[in-house]
Short mmCIF file of C-alpha atoms in Angstrom, two decimals:
data_model
loop_
_atom_site.label_atom_id
_atom_site.label_comp_id
_atom_site.label_asym_id
_atom_site.label_seq_id
_atom_site.Cartn_x
_atom_site.Cartn_y
_atom_site.Cartn_z
CA MET A 5 -0.15 -0.05 0.15
CA ARG A 6 1.87 3.00 -0.93
CA ALA A 7 1.15 6.43 0.53
CA ARG A 8 2.31 9.87 0.65
CA LEU A 9 4.90 11.49 3.03
CA ARG A 10 2.36 13.25 5.44
CA ASP A 11 0.34 9.98 5.37
CA LEU A 12 3.26 8.02 6.73
CA GLY A 13 3.45 10.61 9.60
CA PHE A 14 6.16 13.03 8.42
CA SER A 15 6.24 16.44 6.79
CA VAL A 16 8.98 18.71 5.15
CA GLY A 17 9.17 22.49 6.37
CA ARG A 18 7.07 24.59 8.50
CA VAL A 19 4.64 26.42 6.16
CA PRO A 20 1.53 24.89 6.24
CA THR A 21 -0.03 22.89 3.45
CA GLY A 22 -3.04 23.68 1.35
CA ASP A 23 -6.34 21.91 1.72
CA GLY A 24 -5.03 19.15 -0.46
CA ASN A 25 -1.41 19.49 -0.55
CA ALA A 26 -1.33 20.00 -4.11
CA ILE A 27 -1.21 22.25 -7.18
CA THR A 28 -4.82 22.30 -7.66
CA ASP A 29 -5.41 24.07 -4.21
CA VAL A 30 -4.45 26.90 -6.38
CA ALA A 31 -8.18 27.64 -7.43
CA GLY A 32 -8.86 27.20 -10.94
CA VAL A 33 -6.03 24.89 -11.45
CA ARG A 34 -6.80 21.59 -12.94
CA VAL A 35 -4.63 18.12 -13.83
CA GLY A 36 -5.10 15.39 -16.05
CA HIS A 37 -3.40 12.34 -16.97
CA SER A 38 -3.37 9.76 -19.90
CA THR A 39 -1.54 6.63 -18.86
CA LEU A 40 -0.30 3.98 -21.31
CA VAL A 41 0.90 0.68 -19.89
CA PHE A 42 0.95 -2.42 -21.99
CA GLY A 43 3.21 -5.23 -23.17
CA ASP A 44 5.90 -7.32 -21.45
CA GLY A 45 9.14 -8.80 -22.55
CA PRO A 46 12.15 -7.78 -24.65
CA LEU A 47 12.00 -4.33 -26.30
CA GLU A 48 10.48 -4.37 -29.68
CA VAL A 49 10.73 -0.93 -31.22
CA GLY A 50 7.11 -0.06 -32.51
CA LYS A 51 5.25 -2.76 -30.38
CA GLY A 52 6.63 -2.14 -26.82
CA PRO A 53 6.39 -2.67 -23.88
CA VAL A 54 4.97 0.56 -23.25
CA ARG A 55 5.59 2.51 -20.18
CA THR A 56 4.75 6.24 -20.66
CA GLY A 57 1.79 8.57 -21.00
CA VAL A 58 0.74 12.49 -20.78
CA THR A 59 0.22 14.65 -17.80
CA ALA A 60 -1.73 18.26 -18.45
CA VAL A 61 -1.90 21.21 -16.24
CA ILE A 62 -4.30 23.69 -17.13
CA PRO A 63 -4.34 27.27 -14.93
CA HIS A 64 -7.91 27.95 -16.27
CA ALA A 65 -10.68 27.05 -18.61
CA ASP A 66 -9.77 30.39 -20.99
CA ILE A 67 -6.51 30.24 -21.00
CA PHE A 68 -5.73 31.50 -24.83
CA ASP A 69 -8.17 34.38 -24.73
CA ASN A 70 -7.41 35.28 -21.00
CA ARG A 71 -3.48 34.65 -20.27
CA VAL A 72 -1.90 34.58 -17.39
CA VAL A 73 1.43 35.76 -15.94
CA ALA A 74 4.62 33.47 -16.17
CA GLY A 75 7.86 32.75 -16.22
CA GLY A 76 10.33 30.08 -16.57
CA PHE A 77 13.95 29.38 -15.36
CA VAL A 78 16.58 26.66 -16.94
CA LEU A 79 19.27 25.31 -13.96
CA ASN A 80 20.70 22.68 -16.73
CA GLY A 81 19.15 22.48 -20.16
CA ALA A 82 19.56 18.91 -21.12
CA GLY A 83 16.09 18.88 -21.20
CA GLU A 84 13.16 20.54 -23.14
CA VAL A 85 9.95 22.51 -22.69
CA SER A 86 8.83 23.38 -26.18
CA GLY A 87 7.37 26.79 -26.09
CA LEU A 88 9.15 27.99 -23.31
CA THR A 89 11.03 30.84 -24.92
CA GLN A 90 7.99 32.78 -26.15
CA VAL A 91 6.86 32.57 -22.39
CA GLN A 92 10.06 34.02 -21.24
CA GLU A 93 10.11 36.81 -23.81
CA TRP A 94 6.44 37.93 -23.10
CA GLY A 95 6.01 36.84 -19.89
CA LEU A 96 2.61 35.28 -20.41
CA LEU A 97 1.17 31.65 -20.74
CA GLU A 98 -1.63 31.11 -23.59
CA THR A 99 -1.78 27.06 -23.69
CA PRO A 100 -2.17 24.28 -20.77
CA ILE A 101 1.08 22.92 -19.76
CA LEU A 102 1.73 19.26 -21.26
CA LEU A 103 4.46 16.69 -19.85
CA THR A 104 5.34 13.43 -21.63
CA ASN A 105 8.51 11.34 -22.81
CA THR A 106 11.15 12.91 -24.69
CA LEU A 107 10.60 11.78 -28.06
CA ALA A 108 6.83 12.37 -27.94
CA VAL A 109 7.32 16.09 -27.59
CA GLY A 110 6.78 16.84 -31.20
CA LYS A 111 3.26 14.67 -31.24
CA VAL A 112 2.14 16.04 -28.11
CA SER A 113 2.67 19.39 -29.15
CA ASP A 114 0.88 18.86 -32.74
CA ALA A 115 -1.96 17.36 -30.76
CA ALA A 116 -2.22 20.66 -28.65
CA VAL A 117 -2.51 22.61 -31.44
CA LYS A 118 -5.19 20.58 -33.12
CA TRP A 119 -7.12 20.48 -29.31
CA MET A 120 -6.60 24.19 -28.83
CA THR A 121 -7.45 25.45 -32.70
CA LYS A 122 -10.75 23.35 -32.03
CA LYS A 123 -11.74 24.99 -29.08
CA TRP A 124 -10.59 28.73 -30.05
CA PRO A 125 -10.92 28.49 -33.88
CA LYS A 126 -9.86 31.96 -34.52
CA ILE A 127 -5.87 30.94 -33.82
CA GLY A 128 -4.04 31.50 -36.84
CA SER A 129 -6.63 33.57 -38.85
CA GLU A 130 -7.81 36.68 -36.63
CA ASP A 131 -5.69 35.94 -33.85
CA ASP A 132 -2.02 34.85 -33.45
CA VAL A 133 -0.98 31.17 -33.92
CA VAL A 134 -0.02 29.14 -30.67
CA ILE A 135 3.05 27.52 -29.40
CA PRO A 136 2.18 25.16 -26.68
CA LEU A 137 4.24 24.24 -23.77
CA VAL A 138 5.29 20.81 -23.65
CA GLY A 139 7.88 19.21 -21.27
CA GLU A 140 9.63 15.94 -21.15
CA CYS A 141 11.73 13.27 -19.41
CA ASP A 142 13.74 10.59 -20.82
CA ASP A 143 11.51 7.17 -20.11
CA SER A 144 13.48 4.79 -21.94
CA TRP A 145 14.69 2.47 -19.37
CA LEU A 146 11.28 1.18 -19.04
CA ASN A 147 9.64 2.35 -22.02
CA ASP A 148 9.86 1.77 -25.97
CA ALA A 149 10.35 5.55 -26.12
CA VAL A 150 11.37 4.89 -30.13
CA GLY A 151 8.40 3.31 -30.99
CA ARG A 152 6.70 6.89 -29.65
CA HIS A 153 3.26 5.29 -28.78
CA VAL A 154 1.70 8.83 -27.34
CA ARG A 155 -0.98 9.67 -29.97
CA SER A 156 -3.58 12.55 -30.31
CA GLU A 157 -5.94 10.85 -28.47
CA HIS A 158 -4.01 10.64 -25.21
CA VAL A 159 -3.35 14.17 -25.16
CA TYR A 160 -7.04 15.00 -25.62
CA LYS A 161 -7.83 12.27 -22.85
CA ALA A 162 -5.31 14.06 -20.43
CA ILE A 163 -6.65 17.52 -21.18
CA ASP A 164 -10.44 16.80 -21.16
CA GLN A 165 -10.37 14.54 -17.89
CA ALA A 166 -7.99 17.19 -16.18
CA THR A 167 -9.96 18.12 -12.60
CA SER A 168 -9.40 20.21 -9.66
CA GLY A 169 -8.94 18.32 -6.22
CA LYS A 170 -7.02 15.05 -5.63
CA VAL A 171 -3.87 14.54 -8.02
CA ALA A 172 -2.94 10.79 -9.19
CA GLU A 173 0.78 10.70 -8.42
CA GLY A 174 3.54 8.48 -9.08
CA SER A 175 3.34 6.14 -12.29
CA VAL A 176 0.64 7.68 -14.25
CA GLY A 177 0.68 10.04 -17.02
CA ALA A 178 3.87 11.61 -17.96
CA GLY A 179 5.66 9.95 -14.76
CA THR A 180 4.47 6.43 -15.73
CA GLY A 181 8.01 5.33 -16.89
CA LEU A 182 10.22 7.38 -14.82
CA ILE A 183 12.75 6.96 -12.02
CA THR A 184 14.30 9.09 -9.48
CA CYS A 185 17.48 8.09 -7.54
CA ASP A 186 17.34 4.63 -8.84
CA PHE A 187 13.51 4.06 -7.45
CA LYS A 188 10.40 4.62 -9.35
CA ALA A 189 8.94 7.49 -9.26
CA GLY A 190 6.80 9.70 -11.59
CA ILE A 191 4.22 12.49 -10.78
CA GLY A 192 4.66 13.99 -7.31
CA THR A 193 2.41 17.30 -5.99
CA SER A 194 2.56 19.22 -2.70
CA SER A 195 1.43 23.08 -1.79
CA ARG A 196 1.80 25.52 1.01
CA ARG A 197 -0.57 28.44 2.13
CA VAL A 198 1.19 31.54 2.79
CA ALA A 199 0.33 34.40 4.94
CA ILE A 200 1.25 37.91 3.75
CA GLU A 201 0.48 41.37 5.37
CA GLY A 202 -3.23 39.66 6.38
CA ALA A 203 -3.63 38.12 2.57
CA SER A 204 -3.62 34.29 2.24
CA TYR A 205 -1.72 33.04 -1.09
CA VAL A 206 -1.28 29.24 -2.26
CA VAL A 207 1.73 28.09 -3.80
CA GLY A 208 1.31 24.56 -5.65
CA ILE A 209 4.08 22.60 -7.16
CA LEU A 210 3.88 19.59 -9.74
CA VAL A 211 6.87 17.66 -10.58
CA GLN A 212 7.74 15.16 -13.41
CA SER A 213 10.39 13.68 -11.50
CA ASN A 214 13.40 11.41 -13.25
CA PHE A 215 16.87 12.26 -11.75
CA GLY A 216 19.58 11.07 -9.63
CA VAL A 217 21.13 8.05 -8.21
CA MET A 218 20.58 6.38 -5.03
CA ARG A 219 23.77 7.39 -3.00
CA SER A 220 22.69 10.98 -3.56
CA LEU A 221 18.76 10.66 -2.34
CA ARG A 222 17.88 12.75 0.93
CA VAL A 223 14.30 12.84 2.39
CA ASP A 224 13.84 16.01 4.57
CA GLY A 225 18.10 16.10 5.25
CA ALA A 226 18.00 12.24 6.18
CA PRO A 227 20.52 10.10 3.57
CA ARG A 228 19.21 6.71 2.09
CA ARG A 229 22.46 4.84 1.21
CA GLU A 230 25.48 4.07 -12.03
CA ARG A 231 24.99 6.30 -14.40
CA ASN A 232 21.34 8.10 -14.07
CA ALA A 233 21.23 11.73 -14.52
CA GLY A 234 17.82 12.09 -15.74
CA SER A 235 15.51 15.10 -15.62
CA ILE A 236 12.84 16.96 -13.63
CA ILE A 237 10.35 19.27 -15.16
CA THR A 238 8.42 21.43 -12.18
CA VAL A 239 5.19 23.50 -12.63
CA ILE A 240 4.76 26.13 -10.06
CA ALA A 241 1.28 27.71 -9.77
CA THR A 242 0.28 30.63 -7.27
CA ASP A 243 -2.54 32.65 -6.64
CA ALA A 244 -0.37 35.46 -5.48
CA PRO A 245 -0.25 38.64 -7.70
CA LEU A 246 3.27 38.64 -9.29
CA LEU A 247 5.32 39.85 -12.52
CA SER A 248 7.03 37.68 -14.73
CA PRO A 249 10.48 38.38 -13.12
CA GLN A 250 8.84 37.56 -9.94
CA LEU A 251 7.97 34.17 -11.20
CA VAL A 252 11.45 33.23 -12.48
CA ARG A 253 12.54 34.22 -9.03
CA LEU A 254 10.22 31.43 -7.54
CA CYS A 255 11.50 29.13 -10.33
CA LYS A 256 15.07 29.52 -9.14
CA ARG A 257 13.97 28.60 -5.48
CA ALA A 258 12.53 25.33 -6.80
CA ALA A 259 15.88 24.60 -8.08
CA LEU A 260 16.79 24.83 -4.36
CA GLY A 261 14.14 22.12 -3.52
CA ILE A 262 15.54 19.80 -6.00
CA GLY A 263 19.00 20.06 -4.51
CA ARG A 264 17.85 19.35 -1.32
CA ILE A 265 16.75 15.80 -2.76
CA GLY A 266 20.11 15.05 -3.92
CA SER A 267 20.37 16.56 -7.48
CA PHE A 268 23.49 18.42 -8.52
CA ALA A 269 22.15 19.32 -11.65
CA ALA A 270 24.28 16.58 -14.00
CA HIS A 271 25.73 17.24 -17.31
CA GLY A 272 23.41 15.39 -18.78
CA SER A 273 20.48 16.24 -16.79
CA GLY A 274 17.43 18.87 -17.37
CA GLU A 275 15.91 20.89 -14.65
CA ILE A 276 13.67 23.22 -15.89
CA VAL A 277 10.94 25.26 -13.94
CA VAL A 278 7.54 27.07 -15.37
CA ALA A 279 5.86 28.80 -13.27
CA PHE A 280 2.31 30.81 -13.50
CA SER A 281 -0.06 32.96 -11.36
CA THR A 282 -3.83 32.95 -11.70
CA ALA A 283 -4.31 36.34 -9.91
CA ASN A 284 -4.32 38.23 -12.86
CA ARG A 285 -5.86 37.72 -16.47
CA VAL A 286 -4.40 39.66 -19.14
CA PRO A 287 -6.86 39.51 -22.41
CA ARG A 288 -5.62 39.37 -25.90
CA GLU A 289 -7.28 42.94 -26.69
CA THR A 290 -9.46 46.00 -24.79
CA SER A 291 -10.73 48.94 -26.16
CA LYS A 292 -7.87 51.01 -25.17
CA MET A 293 -5.23 47.90 -25.39
CA THR A 294 -4.33 48.49 -21.55
CA ALA A 295 -4.80 46.24 -18.54
CA ASN A 296 -4.42 46.80 -15.08
CA LEU A 297 -2.28 44.19 -13.10
CA GLU A 298 -2.40 43.78 -9.19
CA VAL A 299 1.52 43.17 -8.26
CA LEU A 300 2.78 41.68 -4.76
CA LEU A 301 5.85 43.91 -3.79
CA ASP A 302 9.07 42.32 -3.81
CA GLU A 303 9.79 42.66 -0.14
CA ALA A 304 6.70 40.87 0.72
CA CYS A 305 7.81 37.73 -1.76
CA ASP A 306 10.24 35.90 0.99
CA PRO A 307 7.55 33.77 2.51
CA LEU A 308 6.45 32.23 -1.11
CA TYR A 309 10.37 31.85 -1.67
CA GLU A 310 10.64 29.20 1.52
CA ALA A 311 7.30 27.74 0.58
CA VAL A 312 8.36 27.12 -2.98
CA VAL A 313 11.50 25.49 -1.69
CA GLU A 314 9.48 23.21 0.64
CA CYS A 315 6.79 21.94 -1.16
CA THR A 316 9.18 20.84 -4.39
CA GLU A 317 10.83 18.80 -1.99
CA GLU A 318 7.87 17.50 -0.76
CA ALA A 319 6.01 16.86 -4.60
CA ILE A 320 9.33 15.00 -5.43
CA VAL A 321 9.15 12.71 -2.06
CA ASN A 322 5.23 12.28 -2.83
CA ALA A 323 6.31 10.96 -6.51
CA LEU A 324 8.72 8.68 -5.00
CA CYS A 325 6.50 7.45 -2.19
CA MET A 326 3.39 7.04 -4.23
CA ALA A 327 5.02 4.91 -7.24
CA ASP A 328 4.76 0.96 -7.38
CA ASP A 329 7.36 -1.21 -8.56
CA MET A 330 7.60 -1.55 -12.38
CA LYS A 331 8.93 -3.80 -14.64
CA GLY A 332 9.28 -2.18 -18.15
CA GLN A 333 11.09 -3.24 -21.61
CA SER A 334 13.80 -5.95 -21.60
CA GLY A 335 13.00 -7.08 -17.95
CA HIS A 336 14.34 -3.90 -16.55
CA VAL A 337 12.84 -3.23 -13.11
CA ALA A 338 12.45 -0.06 -11.34
CA ARG A 339 11.77 -0.56 -7.54
CA ALA A 340 9.58 1.36 -5.28
CA LEU A 341 10.94 3.27 -2.50
CA PRO A 342 10.40 1.17 0.41
CA LEU A 343 8.30 2.99 2.82
CA ASP A 344 9.11 0.96 6.27
CA ARG A 345 12.33 1.76 5.64
CA LEU A 346 12.19 5.19 4.66
CA SER A 347 10.00 5.61 8.07
CA ASP A 348 12.59 3.84 9.90
CA ILE A 349 15.17 6.20 8.76
CA LEU A 350 13.13 9.30 9.43
CA ARG A 351 12.31 8.19 13.04
CA SER A 352 16.11 7.57 13.51
CA TYR A 353 17.35 11.07 11.97
CA ARG A 354 14.47 13.08 13.82
CA LYS A 355 15.48 11.17 17.47
CA ALA A 356 18.99 11.54 16.70
CA PHE A 357 18.79 15.54 15.87
CA GLY A 358 15.64 16.69 17.90
CA HIS A 359 13.56 16.84 15.25
#
């Protein structure tokens, strides 16, 4: 029986979580998955075995016509979030954020374009063309990646079935074939509720976690005991009213949370972070071509920085805690993090250091 970190009786940091301890605690944000698991035995390119999928993060229902302020940060660039250059240039997000495996980025982007042009038929005529955000991690240890089994219908399913509330974690969606610190991992999420000058804000994190080796793993500071640089894509959502440069600063703090788990951003690893704020909506046009934005002052942002570090770390741990053993292509096996052993280590560590 798998369980999230807090269900085991442990937590990360001091900032309180949101109601569901998930990115969907930010009002309006929805998450959906499409999971592909079939086949067994030796790798046969084009046939399987298949262990992959798609995950969609949707900031709100009318994202193209009413864009949200956004930003991104690349700690190490041996990975990809296609469409990120436009987000960094404009400071705006106008598409869902989609996650998948490395060799499916093109297919997922194409499917996202088809989905969006059907939903917003003025795209490419009266309105601009669109460049979807698609992030990736390499799942080829377990999956027939070269076979490119992700299809348009899997992208549509992830988007159309996206919901608020509880988020499935571990070996689901884009996390199906992923490994972290030599243990099975995948999708993880967490959130924090922050009070600033009488106002309450939520920060939520969703990770697609696929990095590191066992000897590097740390959980809330406690150690756990070759070649697997891997990657991690991190999505930050918040309802705090932030400008794009402020969201970039949040992204940089997520890198600190990734480092707490044991990543050192290896040569072949991709650590890429995308952040958006739902507090302001930026329409495509207005009568005077102006829009008013509410902005939190930089001097008030420290609690948000702390919250991002904490819930990035916890989201990765949740990905590890919620993933089961998985056997993939050619008999490759990714073992689940042993929760009883993790609990023993954390209890001993906290007793030794008075936590």
